[in-house]
CSV table of C-alpha atoms and ligand atoms in Angstrom, one decimal:
chain,number,residue,atom,x,y,z
A,74,MET,CA,80.5,-16.1,-52.2
A,75,ILE,CA,80.2,-19.2,-54.2
A,76,LYS,CA,81.6,-22.3,-52.4
A,77,ALA,CA,81.8,-26.0,-52.8
A,78,VAL,CA,82.9,-27.5,-49.5
A,79,GLN,CA,84.2,-31.1,-49.3
A,80,VAL,CA,82.0,-32.1,-52.2
A,81,ASN,CA,81.8,-35.6,-53.1
A,82,LYS,CA,79.7,-36.8,-56.2
A,83,SER,CA,79.2,-40.4,-57.2
A,84,PHE,CA,77.1,-42.1,-59.8
A,85,ARG,CA,75.9,-45.6,-59.7
A,86,VAL,CA,76.8,-47.3,-63.0
A,87,GLY,CA,75.4,-50.9,-62.8
A,88,GLU,CA,76.8,-52.6,-59.7
A,89,GLN,CA,79.6,-50.0,-59.3
A,90,GLU,CA,79.7,-46.7,-57.5
A,91,MET,CA,81.7,-44.3,-59.6
A,92,MET,CA,83.3,-41.4,-57.5
A,93,VAL,CA,83.5,-38.4,-59.8
A,94,LEU,CA,84.2,-35.6,-57.4
A,95,LYS,CA,86.3,-36.5,-54.4
A,96,GLY,CA,86.3,-34.1,-51.5
A,97,LEU,CA,86.4,-31.0,-53.7
A,98,ASP,CA,86.9,-27.6,-52.2
A,99,PHE,CA,86.4,-24.6,-54.7
A,100,SER,CA,85.2,-21.1,-54.2
A,101,VAL,CA,84.6,-18.2,-56.5
A,102,ASN,CA,84.6,-14.5,-55.3
A,103,LYS,CA,81.7,-12.2,-56.3
A,104,GLY,CA,82.6,-10.6,-59.7
A,105,GLU,CA,85.2,-13.1,-60.4
A,106,PHE,CA,85.6,-14.9,-63.9
A,107,VAL,CA,87.1,-18.4,-63.4
A,108,ALA,CA,87.9,-20.9,-66.1
A,109,ILE,CA,88.0,-24.6,-65.4
A,110,MET,CA,90.1,-26.9,-67.6
A,111,GLY,CA,91.1,-30.5,-67.4
A,112,PRO,CA,90.8,-33.9,-69.1
A,113,SER,CA,87.6,-35.4,-70.4
A,114,GLY,CA,85.7,-37.2,-67.6
A,115,SER,CA,87.5,-35.2,-64.8
A,116,GLY,CA,84.2,-33.9,-63.5
A,117,LYS,CA,84.0,-30.4,-64.9
A,118,SER,CA,80.4,-30.6,-66.1
A,119,THR,CA,79.4,-32.4,-62.9
A,120,LEU,CA,80.7,-29.6,-60.9
A,121,LEU,CA,78.9,-27.0,-62.9
A,122,GLN,CA,75.6,-29.1,-62.5
A,123,LEU,CA,76.1,-29.0,-58.7
A,124,LEU,CA,77.1,-25.2,-58.7
A,125,GLY,CA,73.9,-24.5,-60.7
A,126,GLY,CA,71.6,-26.7,-58.6
A,127,LEU,CA,70.8,-29.1,-61.5
A,128,ASP,CA,71.9,-31.8,-59.3
A,129,VAL,CA,72.9,-32.4,-55.6
A,130,PRO,CA,76.1,-33.6,-54.2
A,131,THR,CA,76.5,-37.1,-52.6
A,132,ALA,CA,78.1,-35.3,-49.6
A,133,GLY,CA,79.3,-31.8,-48.8
A,134,GLU,CA,77.9,-28.4,-49.3
A,135,ILE,CA,77.3,-26.0,-52.2
A,136,GLN,CA,76.8,-22.3,-51.1
A,137,ILE,CA,75.6,-19.6,-53.3
A,138,ASP,CA,75.9,-16.5,-51.2
A,139,SER,CA,74.1,-17.4,-47.9
A,140,THR,CA,72.1,-20.2,-49.5
A,141,ALA,CA,73.2,-23.8,-49.0
A,142,ILE,CA,71.5,-25.1,-52.1
A,143,ASN,CA,72.1,-28.8,-51.4
A,144,ARG,CA,69.7,-28.3,-48.4
A,145,LEU,CA,66.9,-27.1,-50.6
A,146,ASN,CA,64.2,-29.6,-51.7
A,147,GLU,CA,63.7,-30.1,-55.4
A,148,LYS,CA,61.1,-27.5,-55.9
A,149,GLU,CA,63.0,-24.8,-53.8
A,150,ARG,CA,66.1,-25.6,-55.8
A,151,THR,CA,64.2,-25.1,-59.0
A,152,ILE,CA,63.0,-21.7,-58.0
A,153,PHE,CA,66.4,-20.7,-56.6
A,154,ARG,CA,68.0,-21.7,-60.0
A,155,ARG,CA,65.5,-19.8,-62.0
A,156,ARG,CA,66.2,-16.6,-60.0
A,157,ASN,CA,69.8,-16.8,-59.6
A,158,ILE,CA,71.7,-19.0,-62.1
A,159,GLY,CA,72.2,-18.5,-65.8
A,160,PHE,CA,73.4,-21.4,-67.9
A,161,VAL,CA,75.2,-21.4,-71.4
A,162,PHE,CA,75.9,-24.7,-73.1
A,163,GLN,CA,78.1,-25.8,-75.9
A,164,ASN,CA,75.1,-26.6,-78.2
A,165,TYR,CA,73.1,-23.3,-77.4
A,166,GLN,CA,70.0,-25.2,-76.3
A,167,LEU,CA,67.6,-22.6,-77.7
A,168,LEU,CA,63.9,-23.6,-78.1
A,169,PRO,CA,63.4,-24.1,-81.9
A,170,THR,CA,59.7,-23.3,-81.9
A,171,MET,CA,60.1,-19.9,-80.1
A,172,THR,CA,61.4,-16.8,-81.6
A,173,VAL,CA,64.7,-15.3,-80.5
A,174,GLU,CA,62.9,-12.8,-78.5
A,175,GLU,CA,60.7,-15.4,-76.8
A,176,ASN,CA,63.7,-17.5,-76.1
A,177,VAL,CA,65.3,-14.6,-74.3
A,178,ALA,CA,62.2,-13.7,-72.5
A,179,PHE,CA,61.5,-17.1,-71.4
A,180,PRO,CA,63.3,-17.1,-68.0
A,181,LEU,CA,61.5,-13.9,-67.1
A,182,ARG,CA,58.2,-15.4,-68.0
A,183,ALA,CA,59.0,-18.6,-66.0
A,184,ASN,CA,59.6,-16.3,-63.0
A,185,GLY,CA,56.1,-14.9,-63.4
A,186,GLU,CA,57.1,-11.4,-65.1
A,187,MET,CA,54.5,-9.8,-67.2
A,188,LEU,CA,54.6,-10.2,-71.0
A,189,HIS,CA,55.5,-6.7,-71.9
A,190,THR,CA,58.1,-6.1,-69.3
A,191,SER,CA,59.7,-9.5,-70.3
A,192,ARG,CA,59.7,-8.5,-73.9
A,193,GLU,CA,61.2,-5.2,-73.1
A,194,LYS,CA,64.0,-6.7,-71.0
A,195,ALA,CA,64.6,-9.4,-73.6
A,196,ASN,CA,65.1,-6.7,-76.3
A,197,GLN,CA,67.5,-4.8,-74.0
A,198,TYR,CA,69.6,-7.9,-73.7
A,199,LEU,CA,69.3,-8.7,-77.4
A,200,GLU,CA,70.7,-5.2,-78.1
A,201,ALA,CA,73.5,-5.8,-75.5
A,202,VAL,CA,74.6,-8.9,-77.4
A,203,GLY,CA,74.4,-7.1,-80.9
A,204,LEU,CA,71.3,-8.8,-82.0
A,205,ALA,CA,68.7,-5.9,-81.8
A,206,LYS,CA,67.0,-6.7,-85.0
A,207,MET,CA,66.8,-10.5,-84.7
A,208,GLY,CA,64.1,-10.8,-82.2
A,209,GLN,CA,61.3,-12.0,-84.4
A,210,ARG,CA,63.5,-14.7,-86.2
A,211,PHE,CA,63.6,-18.3,-85.3
A,212,PRO,CA,66.9,-19.7,-84.0
A,213,ASN,CA,67.5,-22.1,-86.9
A,214,VAL,CA,68.2,-19.2,-89.3
A,215,LEU,CA,71.0,-17.8,-87.1
A,216,SER,CA,74.7,-18.7,-87.3
A,217,GLY,CA,76.2,-20.7,-84.4
A,218,GLY,CA,77.7,-17.5,-83.0
A,219,GLN,CA,74.6,-15.7,-83.2
A,220,GLN,CA,72.7,-18.5,-81.6
A,221,GLN,CA,75.3,-18.5,-78.8
A,222,ARG,CA,74.7,-14.7,-78.4
A,223,VAL,CA,71.0,-15.4,-77.9
A,224,ALA,CA,71.9,-18.0,-75.3
A,225,VAL,CA,74.1,-15.5,-73.5
A,226,ALA,CA,71.3,-13.0,-73.5
A,227,ARG,CA,68.9,-15.5,-72.2
A,228,ALA,CA,71.3,-16.7,-69.4
A,229,LEU,CA,71.8,-13.1,-68.3
A,230,VAL,CA,68.3,-11.5,-68.6
A,231,ASN,CA,67.4,-12.5,-65.1
A,232,GLU,CA,70.7,-10.8,-63.9
A,233,PRO,CA,71.8,-14.0,-62.2
A,234,LYS,CA,74.3,-14.1,-59.2
A,235,LEU,CA,76.2,-16.7,-61.2
A,236,LEU,CA,76.7,-17.5,-64.9
A,237,LEU,CA,77.8,-21.0,-65.7
A,238,ALA,CA,79.1,-21.7,-69.2
A,239,ASP,CA,80.0,-25.3,-70.3
A,240,GLU,CA,82.4,-25.2,-73.2
A,241,PRO,CA,80.5,-22.1,-74.6
A,242,THR,CA,82.9,-21.8,-77.6
A,243,GLY,CA,83.2,-25.6,-78.2
A,244,ASN,CA,81.1,-25.5,-81.4
A,245,LEU,CA,82.4,-22.3,-82.7
A,246,ASP,CA,85.2,-21.2,-85.1
A,247,ARG,CA,87.9,-19.0,-83.7
A,248,LYS,CA,86.2,-15.7,-84.8
A,249,MET,CA,82.9,-16.5,-83.4
A,250,ALA,CA,84.5,-17.9,-80.3
A,251,GLU,CA,86.3,-14.6,-79.8
A,252,GLU,CA,83.0,-12.8,-80.1
A,253,ILE,CA,81.4,-14.8,-77.4
A,254,LEU,CA,84.4,-14.5,-75.1
A,255,GLU,CA,84.4,-10.7,-75.6
A,256,LEU,CA,80.8,-10.7,-74.8
A,257,LEU,CA,81.3,-12.6,-71.6
A,258,SER,CA,84.3,-10.3,-70.8
A,259,HIS,CA,82.1,-7.3,-71.3
A,260,PHE,CA,79.5,-8.5,-68.8
A,261,HIS,CA,82.2,-9.5,-66.4
A,262,GLU,CA,83.8,-6.0,-66.6
A,263,HIS,CA,80.8,-3.8,-66.8
A,264,ASN,CA,78.2,-5.6,-64.7
A,265,ARG,CA,80.7,-7.5,-62.4
A,266,GLN,CA,79.1,-10.6,-63.6
A,267,THR,CA,80.4,-13.7,-61.8
A,268,ILE,CA,81.2,-16.4,-64.4
A,269,VAL,CA,82.4,-19.9,-64.2
A,270,MET,CA,83.3,-21.3,-67.5
A,271,VAL,CA,84.5,-24.8,-68.5
A,272,THR,CA,86.7,-24.9,-71.5
A,273,HIS,CA,89.2,-27.2,-73.4
A,274,ASP,CA,90.7,-24.1,-75.0
A,275,ILE,CA,93.5,-22.3,-73.3
A,276,PHE,CA,92.8,-19.3,-75.5
A,277,ALA,CA,89.3,-19.1,-74.0
A,278,ALA,CA,90.6,-19.7,-70.5
A,279,GLY,CA,92.9,-16.7,-71.0
A,280,TYR,CA,89.9,-14.4,-70.7
A,281,ALA,CA,89.4,-15.4,-67.1
A,282,ASP,CA,91.0,-14.0,-63.9
A,283,ARG,CA,91.9,-17.4,-62.7
A,284,ILE,CA,92.4,-20.8,-64.4
A,285,VAL,CA,91.7,-23.9,-62.4
A,286,LEU,CA,93.0,-27.2,-63.6
A,287,PHE,CA,90.9,-30.4,-62.7
A,288,LYS,CA,92.2,-33.9,-62.4
A,289,ASP,CA,90.2,-37.0,-61.3
A,290,GLY,CA,87.6,-35.0,-59.5
A,291,VAL,CA,89.9,-32.7,-57.5
A,292,ILE,CA,91.7,-29.4,-58.4
A,293,GLU,CA,95.2,-30.3,-59.4
A,294,THR,CA,96.4,-26.7,-59.6
A,295,GLU,CA,95.3,-23.2,-60.3
A,296,VAL,CA,96.8,-19.9,-61.4
A,297,ASN,CA,95.7,-16.3,-61.3
A,298,ARG,CA,96.3,-13.8,-63.9
A,299,GLU,CA,98.6,-11.8,-61.6
A,300,ASP,CA,100.7,-14.9,-60.7
A,301,GLU,CA,104.3,-14.9,-61.7
A,302,ASP,CA,104.0,-18.3,-63.4
A,303,TYR,CA,100.7,-17.5,-65.3
A,304,ALA,CA,102.5,-17.0,-68.6
A,305,ARG,CA,104.5,-20.3,-68.1
A,306,PHE,CA,101.2,-22.0,-67.2
A,307,VAL,CA,99.5,-20.8,-70.4
A,308,ALA,CA,102.5,-21.5,-72.5
A,309,HIS,CA,102.6,-25.1,-71.3
A,310,PHE,CA,99.1,-25.6,-72.7
A,311,MET,CA,99.9,-23.9,-76.1
A,312,ALA,CA,103.0,-26.2,-76.6
B,1231,ATP,N1,74.4,-38.8,-64.8
B,1231,ATP,C1,75.5,-39.6,-64.7
B,1231,ATP,N2,75.4,-40.9,-64.6
B,1231,ATP,C2,76.6,-41.7,-64.7
B,1231,ATP,N3,77.8,-41.2,-64.8
B,1231,ATP,C3,77.9,-39.9,-65.0
B,1231,ATP,C4,76.8,-39.0,-65.1
B,1231,ATP,N4,77.2,-37.8,-65.3
B,1231,ATP,C5,78.5,-37.8,-65.4
B,1231,ATP,N5,79.0,-39.2,-65.3
B,1231,ATP,C6,80.4,-39.6,-65.4
B,1231,ATP,O1,81.2,-38.8,-64.5
B,1231,ATP,C7,82.4,-38.6,-65.1
B,1231,ATP,C8,82.7,-37.1,-65.1
B,1231,ATP,O2,81.8,-36.6,-66.2
B,1231,ATP,P1,81.8,-35.1,-66.5
B,1231,ATP,O3,80.8,-34.8,-67.6
B,1231,ATP,O4,81.7,-34.2,-65.2
B,1231,ATP,O5,83.2,-34.8,-67.1
B,1231,ATP,P2,83.9,-33.6,-67.9
B,1231,ATP,O6,85.2,-33.3,-67.1
B,1231,ATP,O7,82.9,-32.5,-68.2
B,1231,ATP,O8,84.3,-34.2,-69.3
B,1231,ATP,P3,84.3,-33.5,-70.7
B,1231,ATP,O9,85.5,-32.6,-70.8
B,1231,ATP,O10,84.3,-34.7,-71.6
B,1231,ATP,O11,83.0,-32.8,-70.9
B,1231,ATP,C9,82.4,-39.3,-66.4
B,1231,ATP,O12,83.1,-40.5,-66.3
B,1231,ATP,C10,80.9,-39.5,-66.7
B,1231,ATP,O13,80.7,-40.6,-67.4
B,1232,MG,MG1,81.9,-31.7,-69.7
């Protein structure tokens, strides 16, 4: 359902053209939870940006269900993104001048939903992430883990086809990271939420159905939870 086909992405840095993704083929099934790992600079965040329609490939195609998002113009892409993609970032990226409830309701308001239905849905999602009573507070009084829960609620409130998470536990201690990962797993299992998560942490990647290892802009290897060599793959990273 989500597909990157022969995707190239290059950036111009001064005189040089730097090729970050090199003929990448990658696909994610509906309802799958995929973790992407790999060295710094290997193109993981770049791929998420392309899957989420925040940027376009230099060549190749990005398909989200039946839509080739690389063929949309910028305005169409923005609308598609607002309706279909949820993002969670390492640094939460909540809007500091808005309450928690307003932050979560924001994507709904941006899609033209009425204030009271937006607030209602926002509060449903706040409850789902365990923050039912926090709606009227401002993000800066929340812990990092709580802020990331708000970010998860905001990312999911639109019931997106695809949730993209770029190192969502990168700023959190182990306990808070576990809470966020449990939460993502919950939405994956109960709502069949499709998730692509970039992480440097094999412990976090262990929550996914499949772990994809990036190197120099292509997939070096990947392993499914059911594969015989899954345990060996994971142990290699623990060492
Ligand atoms: N907008 C841009 N302009 C120029 N170069 C860029 C841009 N975005 C990314 N790059 C370069 O592309 C390469 C891949 O970056 P990317 O952020 O995708 O790596 P990453 O795998 O997410 O790394 P990390 O694990 O450190 O987050 C890097 O060398 C980066 O400097
Ligand atoms: Mg990155």
